[in-house]
């Protein structure tokens, strides 16, 4: 499907990667991994045709369609969610316009017997046929299905897309991409702005995707659940393994250990041979033997060990001054956006040196409460900060506030004060911005590099309370580990919002669960919270359809919940089967449509062709009705 051979890319005379070669075929679901700045996003842009490369070749089969989800997107204002999503169907929208024009002419004209009127009828029939072949009668239902899968409600469909946050607009872009049925999907950090349910839906979608998928993600669970192949970019080379991420790590370690052992054995042989050469050189009678050994040594293919890029940022959060015992209190704090309630009557107390996790579904108010604490949004009720409290705040979209027209160093200098300005270079170096890299413009940085820069800015001002909202977005796995280590050693007060159980483990000693406009306190770490909720991971905690069973539940309630859970499971299985059947049938109909376009006469000559063709379309209509019915039943239960 797609071949990349001997590809090289350099910036300012230094190779980002050099001479890389690999192939993509149908069914390949590749996890593209590597440290921030290794070239993952660059490689995706090159494959998509958005960026030039220095040397090498990229070859594709004829008419291969490539779709690319970028980290940065531009939106046209004034379109609703549905209108923006419909932009995925360029050919259908063109045909709709032509059909509208013809229908207007037919309504206005009265020369029914003329050649011109007859030609309009012929054109109408032809365009209607083309419209049907391109899925014109199905695309609206499919659009709604995918938008709902990505977390949109029906009530959102007619809202203007520019009234949504950047994360939700990214979901619209992802929906458009999935609707276009590309042969190759290139996804750059697709889960950064998705909640748990949407991630699970996307996992199922990609696992059943018939084309090739290349995705950049730092979500280990997502990579393990979706991919069947891992390509790592490291030190300008690639390492390609036919395994998902966790299994790849094991294989990569084993391979390196084997290489080290082989290299060690080879080195022993080489040293022994060199000793013999030196010994024989001293004797005239052994000179020919020495020459023979030298030639043999020159022919040895030296074993090389794959280089590991172990450069990571150095991160330490110093505490400014010691605050009072109580750092934050809220009393009857509430927040609404218009008629939509987010938080109601929230009461909490955060003590000095505590480490607190905010968990729960997207939209339940975690980020909103963080913004209320740092006075970023208005609210009702009371929120008070304790004596000497100085808050450092890392917003979920912190990197979006960086000015792309400034360089890395300028960004830091503008944010620094007199005390911190002399330390700018040292802080940047700790975050791997060294040498000429400080002169890079922010607009050319990768998502991970921007997040590192945003973290570096955080250290320019003193604080003793740290509020972090999804700080691991865009960070590579090594950087996530460094951040976790720094937060563990932070001696101040921490409030952390995250969906990542691996990241939260060992970091917090208190958990607040956000659900139904309220918060519930759990006096323990994330594992204690999951144990109390009888759950395996945060994904279960954040799914709407997981009933909470506690020891205090009555038997009747337990039985009712069990029956509800059983019914939900049955409906979910039915929905999955129906979606799979719809996808299969749509693919079959699309293939028949293409055959009709290419070889119309041969196809209609086949016995009972149109009966079978119409039967498939009838079945599809029936399945879509079933899908809608099951979806409504699920919504009623959730």
XYZ file of C-alpha atoms in Angstrom:
638
model
C 0.000 0.000 0.000
C 2.754 2.465 0.973
C 6.546 2.074 0.771
C 9.103 4.372 2.371
C 12.673 3.790 1.223
C 15.896 5.393 2.465
C 14.128 8.522 3.727
C 16.240 11.317 5.245
C 15.309 14.696 6.717
C 17.668 17.327 8.113
C 17.263 20.697 9.817
C 20.067 23.255 9.743
C 22.556 20.616 8.611
C 21.682 18.028 11.271
C 19.729 14.892 10.414
C 16.482 14.361 12.269
C 16.439 10.851 10.829
C 18.488 9.303 8.057
C 17.987 6.405 5.650
C 14.841 4.958 7.222
C 12.891 2.283 5.341
C 9.588 0.539 6.100
C 6.316 -0.518 4.475
C 2.649 -0.123 5.405
C -0.027 -2.606 4.406
C -3.752 -2.970 4.966
C -4.510 -3.947 8.564
C -1.230 -2.518 9.926
C -1.917 -0.495 13.050
C 1.403 1.104 13.895
C 2.306 2.855 17.117
C 4.946 5.473 16.238
C 6.926 6.171 19.415
C 10.012 8.080 20.494
C 11.026 11.037 22.655
C 9.627 14.524 22.030
C 11.413 16.071 19.068
C 12.570 12.713 17.653
C 10.629 13.369 14.441
C 7.317 11.521 14.892
C 5.073 14.410 13.803
C 7.548 15.316 11.058
C 7.355 11.788 9.643
C 3.548 11.927 9.641
C 3.610 15.278 7.812
C 6.004 13.852 5.220
C 3.835 10.772 4.598
C 0.764 13.010 4.263
C 2.546 15.173 1.691
C 2.513 18.308 3.858
C 6.296 18.485 4.257
C 9.240 17.955 1.923
C 12.112 15.569 2.634
C 15.771 15.632 1.654
C 16.409 12.219 0.102
C 14.648 8.905 -0.371
C 11.391 7.767 -1.922
C 7.755 7.397 -0.895
C 5.733 5.161 -3.197
C 2.042 4.300 -2.936
C -0.408 2.146 -4.810
C -2.608 3.980 -7.282
C -5.326 6.168 -5.774
C -4.284 5.523 -2.165
C -6.080 8.039 0.055
C -4.233 9.376 3.127
C -5.935 11.181 6.017
C -3.956 13.147 8.611
C -5.089 14.331 12.068
C -2.686 17.091 13.090
C -2.085 18.563 16.535
C -2.873 22.062 15.254
C -6.033 22.752 13.250
C -7.704 25.777 11.676
C -11.481 26.116 11.704
C -13.815 28.218 9.588
C -16.087 30.156 11.920
C -19.842 30.234 11.560
C -20.484 26.520 10.885
C -22.443 24.241 13.172
C -20.982 20.938 14.352
C -22.946 19.066 11.663
C -22.071 21.557 8.929
C -18.373 21.324 9.783
C -18.546 17.516 9.887
C -20.264 17.419 6.496
C -17.149 19.047 5.015
C -15.775 15.511 4.967
C -18.082 14.750 2.029
C -16.744 17.077 -0.659
C -18.109 15.146 -3.653
C -21.522 14.623 -2.052
C -21.860 18.347 -1.252
C -20.950 19.240 -4.861
C -23.580 16.811 -6.135
C -26.155 18.204 -3.705
C -25.526 21.691 -5.080
C -25.931 20.480 -8.675
C -29.141 18.627 -7.817
C -30.535 21.738 -6.112
C -29.742 23.852 -9.171
C -31.442 21.369 -11.528
C -34.527 21.096 -9.310
C -34.844 24.911 -9.211
C -34.682 25.028 -13.024
C -37.240 22.229 -13.383
C -39.627 24.070 -11.054
C -39.293 27.341 -12.967
C -39.442 26.017 -16.564
C -42.624 25.096 -18.436
C -41.169 23.988 -21.785
C -41.719 20.345 -20.940
C -41.291 19.099 -24.515
C -38.081 20.963 -25.307
C -34.641 19.381 -25.702
C -33.317 21.550 -22.889
C -35.933 20.298 -20.423
C -35.279 16.715 -21.523
C -31.538 17.222 -20.934
C -32.256 18.504 -17.439
C -34.159 15.299 -16.706
C -31.240 13.220 -18.016
C -28.785 15.225 -15.896
C -31.020 14.867 -12.839
C -31.121 11.096 -13.243
C -27.346 10.912 -13.740
C -26.534 13.099 -10.719
C -29.007 11.202 -8.533
C -27.268 7.971 -9.511
C -23.864 9.459 -8.680
C -25.259 10.815 -5.404
C -26.471 7.361 -4.395
C -23.178 5.711 -5.353
C -21.221 8.148 -3.157
C -23.464 7.419 -0.182
C -25.520 10.595 -0.352
C -28.527 8.976 1.295
C -26.492 7.534 4.202
C -23.852 10.117 5.098
C -25.950 12.132 7.521
C -26.791 9.122 9.694
C -23.173 7.964 9.632
C -22.007 11.432 10.639
C -24.337 11.484 13.634
C -23.213 7.987 14.669
C -19.530 8.936 14.704
C -20.129 12.300 16.413
C -22.043 10.527 19.186
C -19.266 7.951 19.464
C -16.817 10.811 20.043
C -18.934 12.244 22.844
C -21.242 14.794 21.181
C -24.902 14.937 22.181
C -27.690 15.441 19.653
C -28.297 18.816 21.267
C -24.714 19.792 20.262
C -25.189 19.130 16.546
C -26.631 22.551 15.681
C -24.336 24.557 17.934
C -21.639 26.648 16.251
C -18.308 24.839 16.267
C -16.466 28.001 17.366
C -18.411 27.961 20.654
C -16.589 24.739 21.602
C -13.134 24.491 23.176
C -10.100 23.496 21.138
C -10.365 19.933 22.431
C -13.948 19.547 21.214
C -13.078 21.105 17.845
C -10.327 18.517 17.573
C -13.014 15.852 18.012
C -14.934 17.320 15.054
C -11.765 17.123 12.964
C -11.284 13.498 14.019
C -14.910 12.732 13.097
C -14.385 14.245 9.611
C -11.291 12.126 9.155
C -13.012 8.876 10.177
C -15.959 9.628 7.874
C -13.739 9.893 4.803
C -12.782 6.174 4.736
C -9.116 6.756 3.905
C -6.789 3.898 3.020
C -4.157 5.235 5.451
C -4.939 7.093 8.690
C -2.218 9.213 10.307
C -3.226 10.213 13.850
C -1.084 12.573 15.920
C -2.066 12.346 19.614
C -5.738 11.459 18.906
C -6.651 10.756 22.559
C -5.364 13.967 24.152
C -8.787 15.633 24.137
C -11.004 12.558 24.488
C -12.744 11.278 27.596
C -12.665 7.619 28.559
C -15.802 6.564 26.720
C -14.698 8.272 23.516
C -11.268 6.624 23.789
C -12.913 3.221 24.162
C -15.135 3.911 21.142
C -12.118 5.021 19.089
C -10.213 1.891 20.131
C -13.008 -0.314 18.780
C -13.244 1.758 15.589
C -9.521 1.507 14.861
C -9.320 -2.211 15.716
C -11.928 -2.861 13.018
C -10.413 -0.436 10.510
C -9.518 -2.208 7.274
C -6.874 0.286 6.118
C -3.493 1.113 7.627
C -3.211 3.256 10.765
C -0.122 5.087 12.038
C -0.642 6.813 15.363
C 1.501 8.834 17.718
C 0.401 8.444 21.318
C 1.924 8.394 24.789
C -1.027 6.470 26.233
C 0.420 2.991 26.850
C -2.973 1.337 27.305
C -4.329 2.869 24.087
C -1.250 1.711 22.167
C -1.527 -1.824 23.583
C -5.243 -2.068 22.799
C -5.074 -0.720 19.242
C -1.692 -1.421 17.653
C -0.207 -4.619 16.279
C 3.149 -3.073 15.366
C 5.550 -0.550 16.916
C 8.053 1.701 15.155
C 10.393 3.693 17.384
C 12.386 6.689 16.149
C 15.583 6.999 18.165
C 18.878 8.747 17.389
C 17.890 9.195 13.735
C 17.111 5.495 13.178
C 13.963 3.396 13.395
C 13.328 0.104 15.171
C 10.397 -1.862 13.764
C 8.721 -4.701 15.689
C 5.461 -6.553 14.857
C 4.176 -6.167 18.421
C 2.088 -3.678 20.446
C 3.958 -1.274 22.713
C 4.398 -3.275 25.958
C 5.505 -6.425 24.103
C 7.772 -4.297 21.925
C 9.536 -2.945 25.039
C 10.288 -6.505 26.169
C 11.588 -7.496 22.716
C 13.640 -4.316 22.418
C 15.296 -4.989 25.796
C 15.961 -8.634 24.916
C 17.440 -7.657 21.540
C 19.755 -5.098 23.124
C 20.901 -7.629 25.747
C 21.627 -10.165 22.987
C 23.533 -7.531 21.016
C 25.594 -6.610 24.080
C 26.400 -10.268 24.807
C 27.343 -10.934 21.160
C 29.404 -7.773 21.019
C 31.228 -8.777 24.214
C 32.050 -12.238 22.838
C 33.178 -10.770 19.535
C 35.360 -8.249 21.310
C 37.091 -11.070 23.213
C 37.835 -12.851 19.916
C 39.153 -9.637 18.391
C 41.437 -8.997 21.384
C 42.777 -12.559 21.215
C 43.438 -12.181 17.487
C 45.196 -8.840 18.018
C 47.435 -10.435 20.669
C 48.370 -13.203 18.218
C 49.143 -10.649 15.516
C 51.458 -8.736 17.852
C 53.114 -12.000 18.893
C 53.636 -13.248 15.321
C 54.867 -9.884 14.021
C 58.002 -10.200 16.174
C 59.025 -13.401 14.393
C 60.057 -13.394 10.723
C 58.853 -16.995 10.302
C 55.357 -16.035 11.462
C 55.022 -12.787 9.447
C 52.794 -14.379 6.784
C 50.526 -15.772 9.494
C 50.284 -12.317 11.069
C 49.257 -10.833 7.714
C 46.633 -13.541 7.304
C 45.192 -12.742 10.750
C 45.137 -9.024 9.929
C 43.117 -9.685 6.755
C 40.770 -11.911 8.722
C 40.323 -9.173 11.333
C 39.559 -6.567 8.655
C 36.794 -8.768 7.232
C 34.974 -9.168 10.564
C 31.544 -7.544 10.512
C 31.610 -5.653 13.798
C 28.468 -6.100 15.908
C 26.818 -2.799 16.750
C 24.505 -2.261 19.702
C 21.387 -0.167 19.075
C 21.859 3.260 20.603
C 19.440 4.342 23.300
C 18.470 7.990 23.604
C 18.415 8.417 27.357
C 18.380 12.214 27.412
C 15.545 13.376 29.663
C 14.619 16.664 31.233
C 15.701 17.487 34.780
C 12.743 18.625 36.825
C 12.427 19.822 40.397
C 9.632 21.907 41.899
C 11.010 24.029 44.761
C 8.669 25.285 47.499
C 8.657 29.066 47.928
C 7.547 29.692 51.547
C 5.749 27.552 54.101
C 1.992 28.275 54.057
C -0.525 27.835 56.869
C -1.896 24.415 57.812
C -5.047 24.856 55.715
C -4.269 26.017 52.168
C -7.671 25.873 50.423
C -11.256 25.701 51.697
C -14.485 25.778 49.710
C -17.962 26.243 51.157
C -21.097 25.648 49.067
C -19.131 26.454 45.904
C -21.205 26.083 42.742
C -20.759 26.776 39.053
C -23.169 26.855 36.126
C -22.809 27.869 32.502
C -26.235 29.245 31.640
C -28.757 26.492 32.398
C -26.072 23.815 32.563
C -25.035 22.927 36.112
C -21.419 21.829 36.466
C -20.829 21.839 40.232
C -23.330 22.183 43.069
C -22.647 22.881 46.750
C -19.014 21.702 46.796
C -17.306 21.629 50.191
C -13.682 20.572 50.584
C -10.604 21.274 52.662
C -7.044 20.967 51.330
C -4.310 20.828 53.962
C -0.647 21.765 53.660
C 1.600 19.101 52.037
C -1.361 16.929 50.985
C -1.393 15.281 47.575
C -4.890 15.192 46.069
C -6.221 13.642 42.849
C -9.340 14.867 41.033
C -10.862 12.020 38.981
C -14.059 11.490 36.995
C -15.497 11.800 33.525
C -14.817 14.794 31.309
C -17.457 17.451 31.847
C -18.011 16.614 35.521
C -16.251 19.765 36.771
C -12.651 18.789 37.599
C -11.038 21.492 35.460
C -13.785 23.933 36.410
C -13.024 23.576 40.134
C -9.303 24.033 39.424
C -10.121 27.271 37.553
C -12.357 28.385 40.421
C -9.509 27.842 42.897
C -7.073 29.951 40.842
C -9.785 32.616 40.193
C -9.906 31.994 36.444
C -13.731 31.734 36.413
C -16.553 33.255 38.422
C -18.570 31.091 40.795
C -21.077 31.229 43.617
C -20.272 30.196 47.180
C -16.990 30.675 48.967
C -13.376 29.664 48.159
C -10.589 30.881 50.435
C -6.811 30.486 50.231
C -4.840 30.064 53.445
C -2.015 32.156 54.884
C 1.036 32.586 52.591
C -0.489 30.412 49.836
C 1.185 30.902 46.443
C -0.377 28.822 43.643
C 1.373 27.499 40.570
C -1.203 26.520 37.934
C -0.711 24.324 34.876
C -3.875 24.393 32.742
C -4.929 21.513 30.506
C -4.329 23.649 27.408
C -1.376 25.546 28.874
C 0.748 25.025 25.763
C -1.923 26.740 23.614
C -1.234 30.051 25.395
C 2.349 30.174 24.103
C 3.052 32.812 21.457
C 4.204 31.089 18.265
C 5.969 34.231 17.010
C 8.424 34.207 19.932
C 11.480 32.003 20.314
C 11.877 29.580 23.200
C 14.244 31.938 25.030
C 12.071 35.011 24.383
C 9.053 33.168 25.797
C 10.910 32.565 29.049
C 12.446 36.044 29.312
C 9.065 37.764 28.826
C 7.554 35.568 31.590
C 10.461 36.009 34.046
C 10.938 38.679 36.682
C 14.179 40.234 37.909
C 14.919 37.347 40.267
C 14.245 34.519 37.812
C 15.575 36.106 34.603
C 19.236 35.139 35.254
C 18.126 31.485 35.625
C 16.302 31.279 32.246
C 19.137 29.491 30.424
C 19.646 27.013 33.272
C 15.917 26.188 33.428
C 15.739 25.733 29.652
C 18.747 23.428 29.738
C 17.071 21.298 32.389
C 14.113 20.928 30.007
C 16.378 19.831 27.103
C 16.378 23.212 25.316
C 20.109 23.623 24.812
C 22.395 25.466 22.416
C 20.643 26.641 19.248
C 17.364 25.048 20.351
C 16.576 28.112 22.507
C 16.383 30.127 19.262
C 13.640 27.937 17.793
C 10.300 29.636 17.274
C 7.472 28.211 19.369
C 5.368 27.607 16.235
C 7.810 24.939 14.992
C 7.931 23.015 18.271
C 6.223 19.640 18.608
C 3.330 19.249 21.051
C 5.630 17.609 23.590
C 8.254 20.336 23.279
C 5.579 22.986 23.835
C 4.419 21.197 26.966
C 8.011 21.066 28.227
C 8.331 24.797 27.592
C 5.061 25.442 29.442
C 6.391 23.420 32.391
C 9.631 25.403 32.280
C 7.634 28.671 32.466
C 5.926 27.351 35.579
C 9.270 27.404 37.434
C 9.789 31.132 36.835
C 7.410 32.152 39.631
C 7.476 30.958 43.274
C 4.720 28.675 44.579
C 3.937 26.261 47.404
C 0.652 24.863 46.046
C 0.734 23.215 42.626
C -2.484 22.686 40.628
C -1.926 20.589 37.486
C -4.642 19.763 34.955
C -3.697 16.860 32.652
C 0.012 17.807 32.604
C 1.051 14.660 30.706
C -0.726 15.566 27.441
C 1.842 15.450 24.601
C 4.668 14.356 26.924
C 6.613 11.296 25.809
C 6.719 8.322 28.156
C 10.208 9.110 29.516
C 9.230 12.721 30.234
C 6.060 11.520 31.985
C 8.240 9.397 34.271
C 10.487 12.390 35.017
C 7.458 14.555 35.827
C 6.060 11.877 38.110
C 9.373 11.615 39.974
C 9.486 15.407 40.403
C 5.923 15.511 41.742
C 6.719 12.676 44.169
C 9.590 14.670 45.632
C 7.651 17.979 45.671
C 7.351 18.968 49.342
C 4.463 21.371 48.810
C 0.744 20.788 48.271
C -0.375 19.101 45.060
C -3.749 18.962 43.290
C -3.578 16.737 40.227
C -6.217 16.112 37.542
C -5.539 13.029 35.440
C -7.174 10.029 33.737
C -3.941 8.026 33.865
C -3.833 5.385 36.628
C -0.166 4.560 35.961
C 0.741 8.215 36.415
C -1.392 8.683 39.557
C -0.119 5.561 41.340
C 2.061 6.541 44.292
C 1.491 10.285 43.782
C -1.570 11.126 45.892
C -2.954 10.340 49.355
C -6.490 11.609 48.792
C -8.941 11.258 45.891
C -12.001 13.341 45.051
C -14.408 11.722 42.588
C -16.478 14.158 40.503
C -19.895 12.823 39.556
C -23.389 14.287 39.038
C -22.295 17.862 39.959
C -20.960 16.654 43.333
C -17.642 15.443 44.748
C -16.950 12.460 46.992
C -13.837 12.111 49.159
C -11.729 8.927 49.433
C -9.004 9.030 52.094
C -6.372 6.989 50.287
C -4.406 6.714 47.061
C -5.771 5.877 43.616
C -5.550 2.126 44.262
C -7.599 2.562 47.459
C -10.214 4.522 45.479
C -10.460 1.812 42.819
C -10.664 -0.887 45.483
C -13.507 0.970 47.216
C -15.297 1.288 43.895
C -14.608 -2.407 43.092
C -12.952 -1.384 39.845
C -9.822 -2.446 37.991
C -8.886 0.889 36.465
C -9.941 4.482 35.903
C -11.508 3.589 32.594
C -14.180 1.648 34.438
C -14.628 4.478 36.946
C -15.226 6.982 34.185
C -17.655 4.952 32.083
C -21.267 5.950 32.489
C -22.511 2.383 32.370
C -20.607 1.003 35.359
C -22.947 0.655 38.355
C -21.380 1.403 41.733
C -21.891 -1.421 44.233
C -21.180 -0.676 47.894
C -21.505 -2.795 51.016
C -24.424 -0.704 52.230
C -26.598 -1.429 49.194
C -29.741 -3.371 49.920
C -30.186 -6.773 48.303
C -33.025 -5.489 46.187
C -30.857 -2.639 44.914
C -28.024 -5.072 44.151
C -30.368 -7.316 42.192
C -31.790 -4.348 40.317
C -28.317 -3.082 39.475
C -27.272 -6.556 38.365
C -30.265 -6.787 36.036
C -29.552 -3.314 34.700
C -25.897 -4.183 34.148
C -26.918 -7.384 32.377
C -29.319 -5.480 30.124
C -26.679 -2.836 29.404
C -24.135 -5.488 28.476
C -26.651 -7.152 26.161
C -27.468 -3.856 24.447
C -23.792 -2.951 24.118
C -23.018 -6.307 22.520
C -25.963 -5.863 20.164
C -24.768 -2.354 19.289
C -21.243 -3.637 18.555
C -22.593 -6.433 16.341
C -24.881 -4.003 14.515
C -22.072 -1.497 13.929
C -19.808 -4.254 12.598
C -22.576 -5.458 10.263
C -23.214 -1.873 9.066
C -19.528 -1.357 8.371
C -19.295 -4.633 6.438
C -22.431 -3.953 4.404
C -21.399 -0.372 3.613
C -18.068 -1.665 2.341
C -19.791 -4.265 0.117
C -22.181 -1.653 -1.317
C -19.299 0.752 -1.913
C -17.404 -1.952 -3.837
C -20.480 -2.642 -5.974
C -20.876 1.101 -6.619
C -17.274 1.305 -7.782
C -17.784 -1.742 -10.039
C -20.851 -0.058 -11.546
C -18.853 3.080 -12.257
C -15.944 1.195 -13.806
C -17.791 -1.539 -15.725
C -21.504 -0.779 -15.806
C -22.456 -3.105 -18.702
C -20.679 -6.157 -17.288
C -22.207 -5.710 -13.861
C -25.825 -5.327 -14.977
C -25.394 -8.394 -17.199
C -24.910 -10.567 -14.105
C -28.024 -12.586 -13.122
C -30.153 -10.947 -10.414
C -27.542 -8.232 -9.891
C -29.964 -5.418 -9.094
C -32.089 -7.643 -6.843
C -29.002 -8.436 -4.753
C -27.876 -4.808 -4.879
C -31.228 -3.477 -3.658
C -31.420 -6.228 -1.039
C -28.099 -5.087 0.441
C -29.330 -1.484 0.601
C -32.575 -2.578 2.231
C -30.607 -4.570 4.793
C -28.429 -1.530 5.444
C -31.474 0.684 6.045
C -32.862 -1.910 8.451
C -29.552 -2.150 10.325
C -29.356 1.647 10.638
C -32.855 1.664 12.138
C -31.807 -1.089 14.554
C -28.680 0.877 15.477
C -30.747 3.984 16.232
C -33.235 1.940 18.290
C -30.480 0.285 20.367
C -28.732 3.640 20.851
C -31.946 5.197 22.181
C -32.433 2.260 24.563
C -28.870 2.676 25.847
C -29.320 6.428 26.322
C -32.480 5.759 28.322
C -30.608 3.427 30.679
C -27.506 5.576 31.148
